[in-house]
XYZ file of C-alpha atoms in Angstrom:
527
model
C 110.519 90.646 135.728
C 111.281 94.195 136.783
C 108.643 96.098 138.676
C 109.396 99.697 139.402
C 109.388 103.285 138.341
C 107.888 104.626 135.167
C 110.015 105.402 132.177
C 110.904 109.014 131.681
C 108.760 111.272 129.527
C 109.796 111.535 125.905
C 111.868 114.527 124.976
C 110.554 116.037 121.755
C 110.737 119.309 119.926
C 107.125 119.225 118.817
C 105.533 119.953 122.187
C 104.451 123.442 121.226
C 102.906 122.412 117.924
C 101.087 119.500 119.539
C 99.710 121.894 122.126
C 98.446 124.059 119.318
C 96.762 121.129 117.590
C 95.161 119.989 120.816
C 93.899 123.467 121.554
C 92.363 123.705 118.111
C 90.557 120.415 118.636
C 89.405 121.451 122.092
C 87.867 124.592 120.633
C 85.411 122.522 118.590
C 81.808 123.058 119.517
C 80.297 120.039 121.241
C 77.835 118.373 118.850
C 74.239 118.507 119.967
C 73.563 115.707 122.442
C 71.474 113.080 120.766
C 72.198 114.464 117.299
C 71.577 111.789 114.665
C 72.309 112.000 110.945
C 72.587 115.667 109.914
C 69.898 117.313 107.865
C 70.806 117.881 104.248
C 68.835 121.090 103.872
C 70.730 123.185 106.419
C 71.887 126.649 105.528
C 75.333 128.005 106.249
C 78.707 126.356 105.852
C 79.739 122.724 106.449
C 81.035 121.986 109.927
C 83.346 119.252 111.312
C 82.337 119.398 114.966
C 83.122 115.701 115.501
C 86.834 116.288 115.086
C 89.445 114.544 112.974
C 91.497 111.390 113.311
C 94.240 109.530 111.455
C 94.697 105.778 111.257
C 97.108 103.054 110.115
C 100.092 105.382 109.774
C 103.228 103.926 108.144
C 106.570 105.420 107.047
C 104.919 107.314 104.201
C 101.158 107.089 104.511
C 98.124 107.647 106.694
C 94.347 107.773 106.414
C 92.510 110.946 107.514
C 88.921 110.818 108.811
C 86.313 113.529 109.300
C 82.536 113.835 109.749
C 80.497 116.667 108.296
C 77.130 118.010 109.361
C 75.898 117.975 105.739
C 77.079 116.931 102.253
C 80.540 118.370 101.621
C 83.763 117.888 99.720
C 86.658 116.846 101.978
C 89.873 118.794 101.368
C 93.041 117.893 103.309
C 96.222 119.959 103.476
C 99.500 118.691 104.918
C 102.617 120.629 105.861
C 105.792 120.436 107.937
C 104.703 123.252 110.255
C 101.464 124.480 111.776
C 101.706 127.649 109.701
C 100.911 125.411 106.676
C 103.457 127.189 104.558
C 104.121 125.234 101.331
C 101.182 122.982 102.092
C 100.296 120.021 99.934
C 96.604 119.667 99.054
C 94.691 116.394 98.868
C 91.238 116.377 97.250
C 89.089 113.888 99.120
C 85.605 112.570 98.406
C 82.237 114.244 98.513
C 80.763 112.841 101.699
C 77.073 112.350 102.291
C 74.327 110.252 103.812
C 75.567 106.953 102.336
C 78.498 106.995 104.807
C 76.700 108.876 107.604
C 78.528 112.012 106.416
C 81.924 110.545 107.271
C 84.833 110.638 104.848
C 88.348 109.266 104.398
C 91.279 110.655 102.460
C 94.395 108.564 101.901
C 97.723 110.375 102.248
C 100.681 108.823 100.429
C 104.237 109.834 99.680
C 104.730 111.500 103.055
C 108.258 111.984 104.425
C 109.207 109.234 106.917
C 109.913 109.961 110.560
C 108.513 113.480 110.343
C 105.862 115.458 112.147
C 102.945 116.017 109.771
C 100.480 118.825 110.360
C 97.178 118.486 108.592
C 93.954 120.382 108.370
C 90.625 119.330 106.949
C 88.331 121.820 105.258
C 84.781 120.916 104.253
C 83.516 122.605 101.098
C 79.953 122.930 99.857
C 79.895 120.634 96.777
C 77.649 123.079 94.906
C 79.393 126.300 95.890
C 83.179 126.112 96.479
C 83.098 129.589 98.061
C 81.189 128.177 101.026
C 83.776 126.477 103.231
C 83.727 125.436 106.845
C 86.253 126.320 109.511
C 89.366 124.140 109.068
C 89.945 121.471 111.717
C 93.570 120.662 112.460
C 95.503 117.655 113.661
C 99.003 116.251 113.698
C 100.787 112.913 113.605
C 104.264 111.523 113.090
C 105.063 109.097 110.300
C 106.980 105.946 111.162
C 110.774 106.157 110.912
C 112.912 104.359 108.332
C 116.004 104.431 110.549
C 116.337 101.883 113.320
C 117.901 104.439 115.651
C 114.576 106.222 116.145
C 112.539 104.627 118.926
C 108.813 103.908 119.015
C 106.254 104.368 121.776
C 102.631 103.255 121.631
C 99.725 102.621 123.984
C 96.997 100.025 123.898
C 93.711 99.355 125.704
C 90.042 98.743 124.879
C 86.459 98.540 126.180
C 84.747 101.930 126.044
C 81.325 102.901 127.445
C 80.753 99.376 128.740
C 78.239 98.070 131.299
C 76.369 101.368 131.234
C 79.342 103.518 132.325
C 79.317 106.267 129.708
C 80.576 109.835 129.474
C 80.258 111.247 132.991
C 80.527 115.072 132.942
C 81.016 115.155 136.728
C 84.308 113.261 136.289
C 85.423 115.141 133.203
C 84.421 112.429 130.752
C 86.889 109.851 129.446
C 89.846 111.156 131.446
C 92.144 108.264 130.509
C 92.480 109.686 127.003
C 93.930 112.903 128.353
C 96.517 110.957 130.352
C 97.503 108.965 127.262
C 97.614 112.113 125.100
C 99.877 113.778 127.635
C 102.329 110.892 127.288
C 102.487 111.550 123.541
C 102.589 108.047 122.007
C 103.341 107.536 118.326
C 100.007 105.727 118.013
C 97.231 104.072 120.001
C 96.117 100.486 119.479
C 92.482 99.901 120.440
C 92.106 96.168 121.035
C 88.343 96.050 120.520
C 84.988 96.792 122.147
C 85.129 100.361 120.885
C 81.407 100.514 121.610
C 78.931 98.459 123.589
C 76.203 98.032 121.017
C 74.408 95.724 123.461
C 74.750 98.108 126.421
C 72.315 101.040 126.659
C 73.434 104.201 128.459
C 70.965 105.577 131.009
C 71.022 109.054 132.510
C 72.156 107.881 135.946
C 73.294 104.798 137.854
C 73.325 104.461 141.641
C 76.656 103.204 143.009
C 76.956 100.779 145.945
C 78.121 103.566 148.272
C 75.090 105.705 147.478
C 76.764 108.068 145.026
C 75.151 108.626 141.634
C 76.994 108.164 138.341
C 75.652 110.541 135.674
C 75.880 109.849 131.949
C 75.555 111.982 128.872
C 72.833 110.203 126.915
C 71.631 110.065 123.321
C 68.597 108.580 121.631
C 70.617 105.904 119.832
C 72.296 104.754 123.053
C 68.988 104.461 124.929
C 68.536 100.901 123.593
C 70.539 98.053 122.111
C 71.760 98.724 118.566
C 69.881 96.864 115.835
C 69.485 99.243 112.899
C 72.342 100.782 110.942
C 71.349 104.197 112.340
C 71.599 102.866 115.903
C 75.035 101.339 115.284
C 76.201 104.619 113.770
C 74.865 106.459 116.805
C 76.751 104.130 119.138
C 80.050 104.882 117.393
C 79.222 108.588 117.325
C 78.421 108.644 121.050
C 82.056 108.392 122.120
C 82.977 111.407 119.993
C 80.889 113.578 122.276
C 83.811 113.384 124.698
C 86.246 116.327 124.595
C 89.179 114.197 125.765
C 88.721 111.672 122.981
C 88.448 114.333 120.266
C 91.623 116.029 121.542
C 93.346 112.660 121.634
C 92.260 111.820 118.087
C 93.659 115.114 116.807
C 97.104 114.258 118.171
C 97.471 110.475 118.289
C 96.914 108.200 115.265
C 95.097 104.921 115.835
C 95.221 101.259 114.934
C 91.773 99.844 115.605
C 90.378 96.316 115.819
C 86.963 95.039 116.868
C 85.499 92.387 119.145
C 82.149 91.138 120.436
C 80.550 94.264 121.901
C 80.632 95.985 118.548
C 77.665 93.645 117.967
C 76.576 91.595 121.014
C 78.234 89.934 123.977
C 80.111 86.774 122.913
C 78.591 86.680 119.419
C 79.809 84.340 116.692
C 78.857 83.905 113.010
C 75.601 82.041 112.497
C 74.366 82.699 116.027
C 70.683 83.362 116.704
C 70.493 85.546 119.794
C 68.583 84.494 122.878
C 68.022 88.040 124.109
C 64.557 89.485 124.639
C 65.794 93.027 124.071
C 66.293 92.309 120.370
C 63.759 92.110 117.556
C 66.605 91.273 115.139
C 68.005 87.971 116.409
C 70.374 87.037 113.568
C 73.969 87.876 114.607
C 75.079 87.874 110.963
C 72.600 90.655 110.121
C 73.624 92.680 113.161
C 77.353 92.189 112.562
C 77.061 93.317 108.939
C 75.372 96.538 110.051
C 77.925 97.089 112.778
C 80.863 96.429 110.468
C 79.543 99.009 108.028
C 79.277 101.619 110.782
C 82.680 100.549 112.150
C 84.232 101.097 108.715
C 82.635 104.540 108.535
C 83.869 105.730 111.930
C 87.481 104.503 111.953
C 90.300 105.097 109.425
C 91.326 101.513 108.538
C 93.121 100.978 105.251
C 91.836 97.429 104.669
C 88.209 98.290 105.410
C 86.565 100.986 103.329
C 82.860 101.910 103.429
C 82.512 101.520 99.654
C 84.108 98.079 99.259
C 84.477 94.688 100.894
C 87.422 94.436 103.217
C 88.791 92.924 106.400
C 89.831 94.051 109.850
C 92.919 91.820 110.138
C 96.066 93.398 108.697
C 99.716 94.267 109.316
C 100.606 97.876 110.097
C 104.333 98.326 109.529
C 105.873 100.989 111.738
C 109.445 101.139 110.487
C 112.334 98.712 111.050
C 111.634 98.245 114.766
C 107.983 97.254 114.723
C 105.250 95.434 112.808
C 101.793 95.297 114.400
C 99.738 92.224 113.452
C 96.086 93.122 114.007
C 93.951 90.007 114.448
C 90.211 89.464 114.051
C 89.114 86.719 116.444
C 85.431 87.456 115.910
C 84.460 87.338 112.226
C 85.841 83.917 111.252
C 85.472 81.888 114.461
C 83.374 78.792 114.901
C 80.519 78.593 117.400
C 81.371 78.864 121.067
C 81.407 75.362 122.552
C 83.002 73.233 125.256
C 86.237 73.398 123.234
C 87.047 69.688 123.405
C 87.278 68.977 119.659
C 90.264 66.880 118.584
C 90.220 68.554 115.146
C 89.402 72.201 114.581
C 90.633 73.804 111.347
C 88.359 76.847 111.676
C 89.135 77.664 115.292
C 88.991 81.276 116.391
C 90.858 82.825 113.433
C 89.544 80.823 110.514
C 91.865 78.845 108.257
C 92.556 81.707 105.826
C 93.506 84.225 108.519
C 95.814 81.681 110.165
C 97.604 81.075 106.842
C 97.911 84.839 106.399
C 99.329 85.318 109.900
C 101.914 82.558 109.515
C 102.965 83.915 106.130
C 103.240 87.547 107.255
C 105.113 86.679 110.440
C 107.602 84.716 108.350
C 108.048 87.654 105.967
C 108.434 90.297 108.666
C 111.884 91.830 109.055
C 110.918 94.068 111.956
C 112.837 93.652 115.192
C 109.561 93.278 117.105
C 106.340 91.613 115.978
C 103.523 92.740 118.269
C 100.492 90.495 117.844
C 97.370 92.485 118.701
C 94.870 89.892 119.851
C 91.322 90.947 120.648
C 91.049 88.035 123.104
C 93.513 86.536 125.612
C 95.189 83.182 125.016
C 95.509 81.366 128.345
C 92.744 83.025 130.368
C 89.596 80.916 130.615
C 86.793 83.206 129.381
C 83.409 81.491 129.870
C 80.283 81.870 127.751
C 77.623 80.489 130.052
C 78.163 77.312 132.095
C 79.491 74.901 129.455
C 80.835 77.006 126.577
C 83.961 79.099 126.211
C 84.477 82.428 124.493
C 88.220 82.672 123.869
C 90.949 80.096 123.139
C 91.382 78.354 126.502
C 88.717 76.009 127.907
C 90.108 75.077 131.310
C 91.547 71.660 130.422
C 95.294 71.879 131.192
C 96.161 68.912 128.970
C 97.102 68.688 125.292
C 95.535 71.245 122.902
C 91.872 70.765 122.051
C 89.338 72.883 120.194
C 90.581 76.386 119.398
C 93.846 75.626 121.212
C 94.829 73.496 118.204
C 95.131 76.626 116.041
C 97.235 78.403 118.624
C 99.487 75.351 118.931
C 99.968 75.323 115.154
C 100.887 79.010 115.166
C 103.302 78.720 118.095
C 104.948 75.694 116.482
C 105.353 77.711 113.264
C 107.004 80.602 115.134
C 109.471 78.218 116.769
C 110.431 76.204 113.691
C 110.713 79.249 111.416
C 112.877 80.941 114.056
C 110.668 84.032 114.111
C 112.090 86.446 116.662
C 110.551 89.191 118.777
C 106.897 88.115 119.082
C 104.894 89.785 121.883
C 101.137 89.398 122.455
C 98.936 92.268 123.700
C 95.221 92.140 124.452
C 92.379 93.666 126.474
C 88.856 92.156 126.756
C 88.747 90.957 130.382
C 88.506 94.339 132.172
C 91.612 94.126 134.337
C 95.355 94.221 133.821
C 97.847 91.358 134.040
C 101.059 89.888 132.593
C 101.442 86.197 131.698
C 104.644 84.421 130.720
C 104.211 81.199 128.718
C 106.910 78.525 128.835
C 107.016 74.962 127.446
C 108.745 73.726 130.606
C 105.438 74.325 132.456
C 103.156 73.303 129.584
C 101.333 70.190 128.399
C 102.136 71.213 124.814
C 105.917 71.553 124.463
C 106.653 72.478 120.846
C 106.996 76.255 121.175
C 109.337 78.909 122.510
C 108.549 81.079 125.574
C 106.589 84.284 125.038
C 104.758 87.046 126.937
C 101.123 88.129 126.878
C 100.154 91.492 128.373
C 96.583 92.493 129.244
C 95.388 96.040 129.855
C 91.950 97.656 130.046
C 89.269 98.842 130.249
C 89.309 102.413 128.989
C 85.903 103.289 130.490
C 83.846 100.260 131.486
C 83.104 97.987 134.419
C 85.944 96.172 136.173
C 85.746 92.393 136.661
C 87.423 89.711 138.744
C 90.435 87.786 137.499
C 89.882 84.651 135.430
C 91.562 81.275 135.838
C 94.577 80.248 133.775
C 94.629 77.188 131.518
C 97.884 75.204 131.787
C 98.037 73.875 128.205
C 100.682 76.425 127.147
C 102.297 76.845 130.560
C 101.248 80.356 131.590
C 102.563 81.891 134.781
C 100.941 85.099 135.961
C 103.708 87.536 136.850
C 101.354 90.442 137.605
C 97.646 90.931 138.265
C 95.424 93.806 139.337
C 91.677 93.212 139.286
C 88.666 94.116 141.447
C 87.136 91.557 143.792
C 83.592 91.856 142.441
C 81.882 92.180 139.084
C 81.172 95.439 137.270
C 82.900 97.951 139.498
C 82.444 101.424 138.029
C 85.300 103.672 136.859
C 84.554 105.751 139.977
C 85.429 102.755 142.181
C 88.389 101.078 140.472
C 91.070 102.387 138.102
C 90.953 102.058 134.348
C 94.067 100.743 132.600
C 96.218 101.160 129.518
C 99.456 99.549 128.420
C 102.549 101.263 127.067
C 105.298 99.798 124.900
C 108.595 101.642 124.411
C 111.149 100.338 121.912
C 114.571 101.887 122.355
C 116.129 102.966 119.070
C 119.664 102.320 120.254
C 119.538 98.973 122.030
C 116.345 97.674 120.432
C 115.045 96.719 123.882
C 111.264 96.614 124.276
C 109.813 97.735 127.600
C 106.193 97.079 128.512
C 104.565 99.157 131.227
C 101.103 98.467 132.580
C 99.624 101.770 133.750
C 96.439 102.880 135.422
C 94.467 105.941 134.405
C 96.464 108.244 136.688
C 99.597 107.315 134.719
C 101.081 105.290 137.584
C 103.155 102.300 136.479
C 101.923 99.061 138.039
C 104.299 96.628 136.330
C 107.259 96.868 133.969
C 109.060 94.246 131.895
C 111.977 94.743 129.500
C 112.595 92.238 126.694
C 115.737 91.782 124.629
C 115.675 91.912 120.806
C 116.663 89.135 118.426
C 115.297 86.197 120.398
C 112.794 83.529 119.379
C 111.648 83.087 122.982
C 111.821 85.351 126.041
C-alpha cells in the first residue's frame, strides 16, 4: 500500500482542441426545465440541446449519441482536427418518438490511438435544407501500441436520495473535476438514475441550510411509465457539467438497482405503496428500454434485444469486463444455500465471463462490478443484496459463483485482474488473500470502491471473511444519507503506464484530492 500524493496531470497536445469542444458544449441552450417528449409539429430547425456523447470506444470504433427536439435525420462528421477539413460523413438514422427522439450512429474504421473530432447535425427528414446547429465533441480511440498509457475514471450513483441538481452549488461539480483530469473514458458503475427517488424543490439540512433542486414533472414521483423512466434519464442532462463532460469523455455504462427500484430482482412484486405497478419485471423492461435509448452501448440497441454485460477492449493494456449483477440474479435471500447455479450473475453470464477472461490478452483485466464482493449489503433484516451474507465460513449462496470464478482465474493462470465497484456510497480499498480466507483456492486480488457522484453518503458496511478481505483504506460518513453539501463525493482513477505496464489506482474526492493510492505490477495472477 502506498498512500500519498496525486499523480501528475497528463501532458497532451490536444488541450486547446478539447477546450474548444467543451466550450461548444457549454454554449448549448439549457433545455426547458420539465420538458418531456418534444412536440412533432414545431416549426424551425431541429435542435440538439441535450448535447452529445460517445460510448464503448475501442481502437477503431465508437458509438455516437444525440437527442433531437423533433423528428430528424442524424448526420455525423469525423475529422482529425476541429476545423473538420477532409471530414468523413456518417449517415445515421431518422430519429423520432419511438426512441424518445434519441439516436445512435456507429463509427467504424477509425484510426487507432488518435484524437477524433466529431460533430452531429440534425436534418429535417422532409427538407434537407433545414438543418440544426452542429453540436461538437471529441474522443480518443484506444491505442494499438502497448507504449501508450491509459487513464480512466469510475464512479456511480447520481441524483440519489433526493439530492439532485443544485444550482446554488453549480450542479454536478464532480463531472467538471473529472473532465479537467482528461481521462480516456469514464466507467459508470450503475445507479445512473434513481427511478425510485423523487426530486423535490428543496430539502432542509440538519444544520438549517436549505438544499435546492432543479425539478421536473417526471422526477416529481417514482418512475413507472416509460415516459417517466425516460424523464428520469433526461433529468441528469439538464446539468451543464455533465453535458460538457459527455462532449469530451467517452463512457462505458452499466446499470444496477436504482435504474428500477431499490434492491430489485427478477420476479419480485414490490411492497411499496408509492407504486401502482408492482411487478419488477414490467418496471425493469421499461427502464431498460429507456436506458438503451439514453446511453451509447454497443450490445444494447433500442431496436433489438441485447444485454448490458460485455467486454470493451481498450488496446493491448486493458480489457474492461462490464458485469450485470441485476438482470440474471436470483431472489434476495439469507444466502445460505449449499447449491446456487444462478447466483448473482446467472449461469450463462458466468460462463461468458470465464470464457472471455481466458481469451483476454490484455495486460490488465478490470472487472467492473455493479456490486461489491466482500461487503455485507443488507436487504431488510434477514436478506442480503450483494454477494456476501455475513457468514465468514465456506462459500454459500451467491458466494459459490464467486468462488467458482476465482478458482477459474487461479487455475487458468489469468493475470492482471482488478475489481472496481461503487454502490455503497463511500470509498474504500479491500485486499483479498487466501491466507486470511475460509475459501483457499484463489489468488490474491484487489477490490476498489468509489462513489457516489451526487447522492447521499452512508456508513461503512461490515466485511465478510469468506474470501479473506482486509480493508486497507476507508472513508465514509458516520450517519446515513449525508448530503453532498456535508460530505465529499468520490471517484476513482486508474492510470496504466505505457512503459512499465504498472497500474496505479487513486481514490479521489470531488475536489480532486487523492485519498489513497495503490500501484500494482503487471503479469501476475495475484497481487
